[in-house]
Coordinates of N, CA, C and O in Angstrom, one line a residue:
X1 N 73.6 64.5 38.0 CA 73.4 64.1 36.8 C 74.2 64.9 35.9 O 75.1 64.2 35.2
X2 N 74.4 66.2 36.1 CA 75.2 66.8 35.0 C 76.5 66.5 35.5 O 77.3 66.6 34.5
X3 N 77.0 66.6 36.7 CA 78.2 66.2 37.2 C 78.8 65.0 36.8 O 80.0 65.0 36.1
X4 N 78.0 64.0 36.8 CA 78.4 62.6 36.5 C 78.6 62.6 34.8 O 79.6 62.0 34.3
X5 N 77.8 63.0 34.1 CA 78.0 63.1 32.6 C 79.2 64.1 32.1 O 80.1 63.6 31.5
X6 N 79.3 65.3 32.8 CA 80.6 65.9 32.7 C 82.0 65.2 32.9 O 82.9 65.0 32.3
X7 N 81.9 64.5 34.4 CA 83.0 63.7 34.6 C 83.3 62.6 33.5 O 84.5 62.2 33.1
X8 N 82.4 62.0 33.1 CA 82.4 60.7 32.3 C 82.8 61.1 30.7 O 83.8 60.4 30.2
X9 N 82.2 62.0 30.4 CA 82.5 62.3 29.0 C 83.9 63.5 28.9 O 84.4 63.6 27.6
X10 N 84.3 64.0 30.0 CA 85.3 64.9 29.8 C 84.9 66.2 29.5 O 85.5 67.2 29.0
X11 N 83.4 66.4 29.2 CA 83.1 67.9 28.9 C 83.0 68.8 30.2 O 82.9 68.2 31.2
X12 N 82.9 70.1 30.0 CA 82.7 70.9 31.1 C 80.9 70.9 31.5 O 80.4 70.6 30.8
X13 N 80.9 71.2 32.7 CA 79.5 71.2 33.2 C 78.7 72.2 32.5 O 77.5 71.9 32.1
X14 N 79.1 73.3 32.2 CA 78.6 74.3 31.3 C 78.1 73.8 29.7 O 77.1 73.8 29.4
X15 N 79.1 73.0 29.2 CA 78.7 72.3 27.9 C 77.5 71.3 28.3 O 76.7 71.4 27.3
X16 N 77.8 70.3 29.2 CA 76.5 69.6 29.6 C 75.3 70.1 29.9 O 74.2 69.9 29.3
X17 N 75.3 71.3 30.8 CA 74.1 72.1 30.7 C 73.5 72.5 29.4 O 72.1 72.7 29.4
X18 N 74.4 73.2 28.6 CA 73.9 73.6 27.3 C 73.2 72.5 26.5 O 72.3 72.8 25.8
X19 N 73.7 71.1 26.5 CA 73.0 70.0 25.9 C 71.8 69.7 26.4 O 70.8 69.5 25.7
X20 N 71.7 69.6 27.7 CA 70.5 69.6 28.4 C 69.3 70.6 28.3 O 68.3 70.2 27.8
X21 N 69.7 71.8 28.3 CA 68.6 72.9 27.7 C 68.3 72.6 26.5 O 67.3 73.0 26.1
X22 N 69.2 72.4 25.6 CA 68.8 72.2 24.0 C 67.7 70.9 23.8 O 66.8 71.1 23.2
X23 N 68.2 69.9 24.6 CA 67.2 68.9 24.5 C 66.0 69.1 25.1 O 64.9 68.8 24.7
X24 N 65.8 70.0 26.0 CA 64.5 70.3 26.7 C 63.8 71.4 25.6 O 62.6 71.2 25.5
X25 N 64.4 72.2 25.0 CA 63.7 73.0 24.0 C 63.1 72.3 22.7 O 62.2 72.3 22.2
X26 N 64.0 71.1 22.5 CA 63.5 70.1 21.2 C 62.4 69.4 21.5 O 61.3 69.4 21.1
X27 N 62.2 69.0 22.8 CA 61.2 68.1 23.5 C 60.0 69.4 23.6 O 58.9 68.9 23.0
X28 N 60.2 70.5 23.8 CA 59.1 71.6 24.1 C 58.4 71.8 22.5 O 57.2 71.8 22.3
X29 N 59.1 71.9 21.5 CA 59.0 71.9 20.2 C 58.0 71.0 19.7 O 57.1 71.1 19.1
X30 N 58.3 69.7 20.3 CA 57.8 68.6 19.6 C 56.5 68.4 20.4 O 55.3 68.0 19.5
X31 N 56.3 68.7 21.8 CA 55.1 68.4 22.2 C 54.0 69.5 22.6 O 53.0 69.5 23.0
X32 N 54.6 70.9 22.0 CA 53.7 71.9 22.3 C 52.5 71.8 21.7 O 52.3 70.9 20.6
X33 N 51.4 72.9 21.7 CA 50.3 72.6 21.0 C 50.2 72.6 19.5 O 49.5 71.8 18.9
X34 N 51.2 73.3 19.0 CA 51.0 73.0 17.4 C 52.1 72.2 17.1 O 52.4 72.1 15.7
X35 N 52.9 71.3 17.9 CA 54.0 70.7 17.5 C 53.5 69.1 17.1 O 52.2 68.9 16.9
X36 N 54.5 68.2 16.8 CA 53.8 67.0 16.3 C 53.2 66.2 17.2 O 52.2 65.4 16.7
X37 N 53.6 66.3 18.6 CA 52.6 65.6 19.5 C 53.2 64.3 20.2 O 52.8 63.8 21.3
X38 N 54.5 64.4 19.8 CA 55.3 63.1 20.3 C 56.8 63.2 20.1 O 57.3 63.9 19.2
X39 N 57.7 62.9 20.9 CA 59.2 62.9 21.0 C 59.7 61.8 21.5 O 59.3 61.0 22.4
X40 N 60.7 61.1 20.7 CA 61.4 59.8 20.8 C 62.8 60.2 21.2 O 63.4 60.3 20.5
X41 N 63.2 59.6 22.4 CA 64.6 59.5 22.9 C 65.0 58.1 22.5 O 64.8 57.3 23.3
X42 N 65.6 58.1 21.5 CA 66.0 56.7 20.9 C 66.6 55.5 21.7 O 67.4 56.0 22.7
X43 N 65.8 54.5 22.0 CA 66.1 53.5 22.9 C 65.7 53.6 24.5 O 65.7 52.7 25.2
X44 N 65.2 54.7 24.7 CA 65.0 55.0 26.2 C 63.6 55.3 26.4 O 62.8 54.5 27.1
X45 N 63.0 56.3 25.8 CA 61.6 56.4 26.1 C 60.9 57.5 25.1 O 61.5 58.0 24.2
X46 N 59.5 57.4 25.2 CA 58.8 58.2 24.2 C 57.9 59.0 24.8 O 57.5 58.5 25.8
X47 N 57.8 60.4 24.5 CA 56.8 61.4 25.4 C 55.8 61.7 24.2 O 56.1 62.2 23.1
X48 N 54.5 61.5 24.7 CA 53.6 62.1 23.7 C 52.3 62.5 24.4 O 52.2 62.5 25.7
X49 N 51.7 63.4 23.6 CA 50.3 64.1 24.5 C 49.3 63.4 23.9 O 49.1 62.6 22.9
X50 N 48.4 63.4 24.6 CA 46.9 62.6 24.4 C 45.9 63.9 24.7 O 46.0 64.3 26.0
X51 N 45.0 64.1 23.8 CA 43.9 65.0 24.0 C 42.8 64.6 24.6 O 42.2 63.3 23.9
X52 N 42.1 65.1 25.5 CA 41.2 64.5 26.3 C 40.0 65.5 26.3 O 40.1 66.5 26.3
X53 N 38.9 65.0 25.6 CA 37.7 65.6 25.2 C 36.9 66.2 26.3 O 37.1 65.6 27.6
X54 N 36.4 67.2 26.4 CA 35.5 67.8 27.6 C 34.4 66.9 28.1 O 33.8 66.0 27.1
X55 N 34.0 66.7 29.1 CA 33.0 65.9 29.7 C 31.8 67.0 30.1 O 32.2 67.8 30.9
X56 N 30.6 66.2 29.9 CA 29.6 67.2 30.5 C 29.1 66.5 31.7 O 29.4 65.5 32.3
X57 N 28.5 67.5 32.6 CA 28.1 67.2 33.9 C 27.1 65.9 33.8 O 26.2 65.9 33.0
X58 N 27.1 65.2 34.7 CA 25.9 63.9 34.9 C 25.3 63.8 36.2 O 26.0 64.2 37.3
X59 N 24.1 63.6 36.3 CA 23.3 63.4 37.4 C 22.7 62.1 37.5 O 22.6 61.4 36.6
X60 N 22.8 61.7 38.6 CA 22.4 60.2 39.0 C 23.2 59.0 38.7 O 22.7 58.0 38.2
X61 N 24.5 59.4 38.9 CA 25.6 58.4 38.4 C 25.7 57.4 39.7 O 25.6 58.1 40.7
X62 N 25.6 56.2 39.4 CA 25.9 55.4 40.5 C 27.2 55.5 41.2 O 28.1 55.7 40.7
X63 N 27.2 55.6 42.6 CA 28.4 55.8 43.3 C 29.4 54.6 43.4 O 28.7 53.7 44.1
X64 N 30.3 54.4 43.0 CA 31.2 53.4 43.1 C 31.8 52.9 44.3 O 32.1 51.9 44.8
X65 N 31.7 53.9 45.4 CA 32.0 53.9 46.7 C 31.0 53.4 47.8 O 31.2 52.9 48.7
X66 N 29.8 53.8 47.4 CA 28.5 53.4 48.2 C 27.6 52.7 47.2 O 26.9 53.5 46.9
X67 N 27.4 51.7 47.0 CA 26.6 50.9 46.3 C 25.1 51.2 46.9 O 24.8 51.3 47.9
X68 N 24.4 51.6 45.8 CA 23.0 51.9 46.0 C 22.6 53.5 46.1 O 21.5 53.6 45.9
X69 N 23.8 54.1 46.2 CA 23.6 55.5 46.2 C 24.1 56.1 44.8 O 24.8 55.5 43.9
X70 N 23.4 57.3 44.5 CA 23.7 58.0 43.1 C 24.4 59.3 43.6 O 24.4 59.9 44.6
X71 N 24.9 60.0 42.7 CA 25.9 61.0 42.7 C 25.9 61.9 41.6 O 25.5 61.3 40.5
X72 N 26.3 63.0 41.8 CA 26.4 64.1 40.5 C 27.9 64.4 40.2 O 28.7 64.3 41.1
X73 N 28.2 64.0 39.0 CA 29.6 64.5 38.4 C 29.7 65.6 37.8 O 28.8 66.0 36.8
X74 N 30.8 66.6 38.3 CA 30.7 67.7 37.7 C 31.5 67.8 36.4 O 32.2 66.8 35.8
X75 N 31.1 68.7 35.4 CA 31.7 68.8 34.1 C 33.2 68.9 34.3 O 33.8 69.7 35.0
X76 N 33.9 68.5 33.3 CA 35.3 68.8 33.0 C 35.7 69.2 32.0 O 35.3 68.9 30.6
X77 N 36.4 70.4 31.6 CA 37.1 70.9 30.5 C 38.1 70.1 29.6 O 38.6 69.2 30.2
X78 N 38.1 70.2 28.3 CA 38.9 69.6 27.7 C 40.4 70.0 28.1 O 40.7 70.9 28.8
X79 N 41.5 68.8 28.0 CA 42.8 69.0 28.6 C 43.5 68.2 27.5 O 43.2 67.3 26.7
X80 N 44.9 68.4 27.8 CA 45.9 67.7 27.2 C 46.9 66.9 28.3 O 47.3 67.8 28.9
X81 N 47.2 65.6 28.1 CA 47.8 64.9 29.2 C 49.1 64.6 28.4 O 49.2 64.4 27.1
X82 N 50.1 64.4 29.2 CA 51.5 64.2 28.7 C 51.8 62.6 29.3 O 51.7 62.3 30.5
X83 N 52.1 61.8 28.3 CA 52.4 60.3 28.6 C 53.8 60.2 28.4 O 54.5 60.2 27.4
X84 N 54.6 59.4 29.4 CA 55.8 59.2 29.0 C 56.1 57.5 29.1 O 55.8 57.2 30.1
X85 N 56.5 57.0 27.8 CA 56.3 55.5 27.6 C 57.7 55.2 27.7 O 58.7 55.3 26.7
X86 N 58.4 53.9 28.5 CA 59.6 53.5 28.3 C 59.6 52.4 27.2 O 58.6 52.0 26.8
X87 N 60.7 52.7 26.5 CA 61.1 51.7 25.4 C 61.8 50.6 25.8 O 62.3 50.3 27.0
X88 N 61.9 49.5 24.9 CA 62.5 48.2 25.1 C 63.7 48.3 25.9 O 64.0 47.4 26.8
X89 N 64.7 49.0 25.4 CA 66.1 49.3 26.0 C 66.1 49.6 27.6 O 66.7 49.1 28.2
X90 N 65.1 50.5 27.8 CA 65.1 51.1 29.2 C 64.3 49.8 30.1 O 64.6 49.9 31.0
X91 N 63.2 49.3 29.5 CA 62.6 48.1 30.3 C 63.7 47.0 30.6 O 63.8 46.4 31.4
X92 N 64.4 46.7 29.6 CA 65.7 45.8 29.7 C 66.5 46.1 30.8 O 67.2 45.3 31.5
X93 N 66.7 47.3 31.1 CA 67.8 48.0 32.0 C 67.1 47.7 33.5 O 68.0 47.5 34.3
X94 N 66.1 47.6 33.7 CA 65.3 47.5 34.9 C 65.4 46.0 35.2 O 65.1 45.6 36.4
X95 N 65.6 45.0 34.5 CA 65.5 43.6 34.8 C 66.8 43.4 35.3 O 67.8 43.8 35.0

C-alpha cells in the first residue's frame, strides 16, 4: 500500500510512511480512554469506541444449545470495544 501511494503521488516511501504514522497517532488520540471516542476518515469510515458495562455472574440460565438444560454464566468485566463503520462512499465502492 505504501509503495503504491508513493508511486501514484510522486512522494518518497519515507514521506508516505510519515503520513501513515501521523494518521495512526491522530486516530489513537481520538479513540483512547480520555479522547473523543470516535474518528472519521471523511468519505470512507468511522471508528468509534463502545463501552460495555460489567456483567454479573448468573446461575440457572437456559442453555441455547441444549434445550431443557440450564447453565451457569461467568461474570465479565467492563470493557471497551472498537467498531469500524463504513460510510456511504466506501459502501458504493463495493457495489
